[in-house]
CSV table of C-alpha atoms in Angstrom, one decimal:
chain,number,residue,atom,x,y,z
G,1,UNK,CA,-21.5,324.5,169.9
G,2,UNK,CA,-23.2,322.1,172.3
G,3,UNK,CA,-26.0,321.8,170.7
G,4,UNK,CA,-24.3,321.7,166.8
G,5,UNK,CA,-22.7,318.2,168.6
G,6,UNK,CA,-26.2,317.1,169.8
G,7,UNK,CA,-27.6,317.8,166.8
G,8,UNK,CA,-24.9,315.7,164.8
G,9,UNK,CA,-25.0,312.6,167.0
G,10,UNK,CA,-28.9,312.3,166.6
G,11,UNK,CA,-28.6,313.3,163.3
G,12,UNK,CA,-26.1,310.0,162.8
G,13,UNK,CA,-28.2,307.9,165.5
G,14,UNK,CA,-31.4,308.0,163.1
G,15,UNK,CA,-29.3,307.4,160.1
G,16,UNK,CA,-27.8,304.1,161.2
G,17,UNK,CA,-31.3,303.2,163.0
G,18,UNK,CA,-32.9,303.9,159.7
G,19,UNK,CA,-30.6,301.5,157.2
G,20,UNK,CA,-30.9,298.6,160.4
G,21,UNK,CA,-34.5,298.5,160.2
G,22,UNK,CA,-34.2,298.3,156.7
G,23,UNK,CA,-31.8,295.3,156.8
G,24,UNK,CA,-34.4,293.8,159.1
G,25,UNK,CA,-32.5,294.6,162.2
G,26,UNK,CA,-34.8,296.1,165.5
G,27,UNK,CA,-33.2,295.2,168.7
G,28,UNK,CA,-29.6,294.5,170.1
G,29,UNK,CA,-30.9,291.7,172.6
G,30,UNK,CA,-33.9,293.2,174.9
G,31,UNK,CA,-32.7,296.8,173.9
G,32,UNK,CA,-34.7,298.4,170.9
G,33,UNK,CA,-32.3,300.2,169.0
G,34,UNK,CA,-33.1,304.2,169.8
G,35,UNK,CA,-32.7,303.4,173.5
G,36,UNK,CA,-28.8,302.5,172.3
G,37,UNK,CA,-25.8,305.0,172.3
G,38,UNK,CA,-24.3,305.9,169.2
G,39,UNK,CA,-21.2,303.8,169.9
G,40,UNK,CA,-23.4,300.9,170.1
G,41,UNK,CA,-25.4,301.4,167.4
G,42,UNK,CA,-22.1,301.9,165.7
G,43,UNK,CA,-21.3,298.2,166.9
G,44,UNK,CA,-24.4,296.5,165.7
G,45,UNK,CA,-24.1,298.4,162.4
G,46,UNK,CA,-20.6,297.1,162.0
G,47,UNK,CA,-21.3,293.8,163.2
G,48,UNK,CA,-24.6,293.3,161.1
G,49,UNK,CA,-22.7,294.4,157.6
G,50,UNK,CA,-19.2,292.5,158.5
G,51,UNK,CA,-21.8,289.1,158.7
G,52,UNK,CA,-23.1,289.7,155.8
């Protein structure tokens, strides 16, 4: 089960890296975005497409 969850989170993580680098988007301030948690990428995704 553990590692169905892991596997979903990264699975997720790369997705929303993926369509940020698309829009042009590689770093939340000094952070580049894989070293963020999934909540924050889920922020900066949010963010990003709510600004547009």
């Amino acid at each position: 089960m553990e590692n169905l969850l892991r596997s979903a989170v990264t699975k997720r993580k790369n997705e929303l890296i993926h369509r940020l680098i698309k829009s042009g988007v590689y770093k939340k301030g000094d952070q580049h975005l894989f070293e963020l948690t999934l909540t924050e990428l889920e922020h900066v995704y949010r963010s990003y497409y709510q600004n547009e």
